């Protein structure tokens, strides 16, 4: 998973917001609410099925995005 999933998540997340990925961006609650859009995006990707179906997927995805943005 790691970096590849984090990159995919950040890409889908910001694409759903109609924004460019900007390094060191901070998440706000309103942005995190778009997690549902992301989950729908990832649900069509077979390798990510387990991630999307996990009970803690939202928390995990939040952490992955924060990690991705802090490492850019």
PDB file of C-alpha atoms in Angstrom:
ATOM      1  CA  UNK A   1       0.000   0.000   0.000  1.00  0.00           C
ATOM      2  CA  UNK A   2       2.103   2.863   1.346  1.00  0.00           C
ATOM      3  CA  UNK A   3       3.134   5.582  -1.059  1.00  0.00           C
ATOM      4  CA  UNK A   4       1.188   4.254  -4.058  1.00  0.00           C
ATOM      5  CA  UNK A   5      -2.132   4.262  -2.220  1.00  0.00           C
ATOM      6  CA  UNK A   6      -1.355   7.618  -0.625  1.00  0.00           C
ATOM      7  CA  UNK A   7      -0.632   9.106  -4.048  1.00  0.00           C
ATOM      8  CA  UNK A   8      -3.813   7.625  -5.517  1.00  0.00           C
ATOM      9  CA  UNK A   9      -5.839   8.881  -2.580  1.00  0.00           C
ATOM     10  CA  UNK A  10      -4.450  12.412  -2.805  1.00  0.00           C
ATOM     11  CA  UNK A  11      -5.035  12.456  -6.561  1.00  0.00           C
ATOM     12  CA  UNK A  12      -8.658  11.298  -6.287  1.00  0.00           C
ATOM     13  CA  UNK A  13      -9.361  13.482  -3.284  1.00  0.00           C
ATOM     14  CA  UNK A  14      -8.188  16.700  -4.882  1.00  0.00           C
ATOM     15  CA  UNK A  15      -9.621  15.819  -8.272  1.00  0.00           C
ATOM     16  CA  UNK A  16     -12.998  15.482  -6.582  1.00  0.00           C
ATOM     17  CA  UNK A  17     -12.547  18.979  -5.165  1.00  0.00           C
ATOM     18  CA  UNK A  18     -11.471  20.364  -8.528  1.00  0.00           C
ATOM     19  CA  UNK A  19      -8.146  21.488  -7.073  1.00  0.00           C
ATOM     20  CA  UNK A  20      -4.485  20.902  -7.744  1.00  0.00           C
ATOM     21  CA  UNK A  21      -2.475  18.972  -5.191  1.00  0.00           C
ATOM     22  CA  UNK A  22      -0.496  21.511  -3.197  1.00  0.00           C
ATOM     23  CA  UNK A  23       2.292  20.332  -0.912  1.00  0.00           C
ATOM     24  CA  UNK A  24       1.900  20.988   2.796  1.00  0.00           C
ATOM     25  CA  UNK A  25      -1.824  21.679   2.493  1.00  0.00           C
ATOM     26  CA  UNK A  26      -3.797  21.176   5.676  1.00  0.00           C
ATOM     27  CA  UNK A  27      -7.057  19.290   5.793  1.00  0.00           C
ATOM     28  CA  UNK A  28     -10.195  20.862   7.142  1.00  0.00           C
ATOM     29  CA  UNK A  29     -13.351  19.050   8.205  1.00  0.00           C
ATOM     30  CA  UNK A  30     -15.262  20.192   5.120  1.00  0.00           C
ATOM     31  CA  UNK A  31     -12.638  18.626   2.848  1.00  0.00           C
ATOM     32  CA  UNK A  32     -12.632  15.397   4.824  1.00  0.00           C
ATOM     33  CA  UNK A  33     -16.375  15.102   4.167  1.00  0.00           C
ATOM     34  CA  UNK A  34     -15.490  14.372   0.534  1.00  0.00           C
ATOM     35  CA  UNK A  35     -14.191  10.988   1.690  1.00  0.00           C
ATOM     36  CA  UNK A  36     -17.344   9.392   0.278  1.00  0.00           C
ATOM     37  CA  UNK A  37     -16.396  10.577  -3.206  1.00  0.00           C
ATOM     38  CA  UNK A  38     -12.962   9.083  -2.760  1.00  0.00           C
ATOM     39  CA  UNK A  39     -14.306   5.762  -1.527  1.00  0.00           C
ATOM     40  CA  UNK A  40     -16.499   5.526  -4.631  1.00  0.00           C
ATOM     41  CA  UNK A  41     -13.474   6.313  -6.789  1.00  0.00           C
ATOM     42  CA  UNK A  42     -11.318   3.652  -5.151  1.00  0.00           C
ATOM     43  CA  UNK A  43     -14.095   1.044  -5.036  1.00  0.00           C
ATOM     44  CA  UNK A  44     -13.690   0.470  -8.774  1.00  0.00           C
ATOM     45  CA  UNK A  45     -10.013  -0.405  -8.305  1.00  0.00           C
ATOM     46  CA  UNK A  46      -9.606  -4.091  -7.480  1.00  0.00           C
ATOM     47  CA  UNK A  47      -6.305  -3.686  -5.552  1.00  0.00           C
ATOM     48  CA  UNK A  48      -8.000  -1.250  -3.205  1.00  0.00           C
ATOM     49  CA  UNK A  49     -11.098  -3.328  -2.444  1.00  0.00           C
ATOM     50  CA  UNK A  50      -9.894  -4.359   1.007  1.00  0.00           C
ATOM     51  CA  UNK A  51      -8.987  -0.778   1.878  1.00  0.00           C
ATOM     52  CA  UNK A  52     -12.365   0.564   0.797  1.00  0.00           C
ATOM     53  CA  UNK A  53     -14.293  -2.171   2.598  1.00  0.00           C
ATOM     54  CA  UNK A  54     -12.355  -1.890   5.853  1.00  0.00           C
ATOM     55  CA  UNK A  55     -14.372  -0.570   8.807  1.00  0.00           C
ATOM     56  CA  UNK A  56     -11.640   1.968   9.532  1.00  0.00           C
ATOM     57  CA  UNK A  57     -11.147   3.037   5.927  1.00  0.00           C
ATOM     58  CA  UNK A  58     -12.002   6.705   6.480  1.00  0.00           C
ATOM     59  CA  UNK A  59      -9.512   7.083   9.327  1.00  0.00           C
ATOM     60  CA  UNK A  60      -6.867   5.210   7.349  1.00  0.00           C
ATOM     61  CA  UNK A  61      -7.440   7.327   4.259  1.00  0.00           C
ATOM     62  CA  UNK A  62      -7.205  10.529   6.287  1.00  0.00           C
ATOM     63  CA  UNK A  63      -3.845   9.368   7.638  1.00  0.00           C
ATOM     64  CA  UNK A  64      -2.597   8.402   4.177  1.00  0.00           C
ATOM     65  CA  UNK A  65      -3.510  11.774   2.724  1.00  0.00           C
ATOM     66  CA  UNK A  66      -1.877  13.670   5.574  1.00  0.00           C
ATOM     67  CA  UNK A  67       1.260  11.555   5.096  1.00  0.00           C
ATOM     68  CA  UNK A  68       1.240  12.204   1.348  1.00  0.00           C
ATOM     69  CA  UNK A  69       0.894  15.960   1.724  1.00  0.00           C
ATOM     70  CA  UNK A  70       3.576  16.185   4.399  1.00  0.00           C
ATOM     71  CA  UNK A  71       6.043  14.281   2.197  1.00  0.00           C
ATOM     72  CA  UNK A  72       5.706  16.429  -0.928  1.00  0.00           C
TER      73      UNK A  72
END
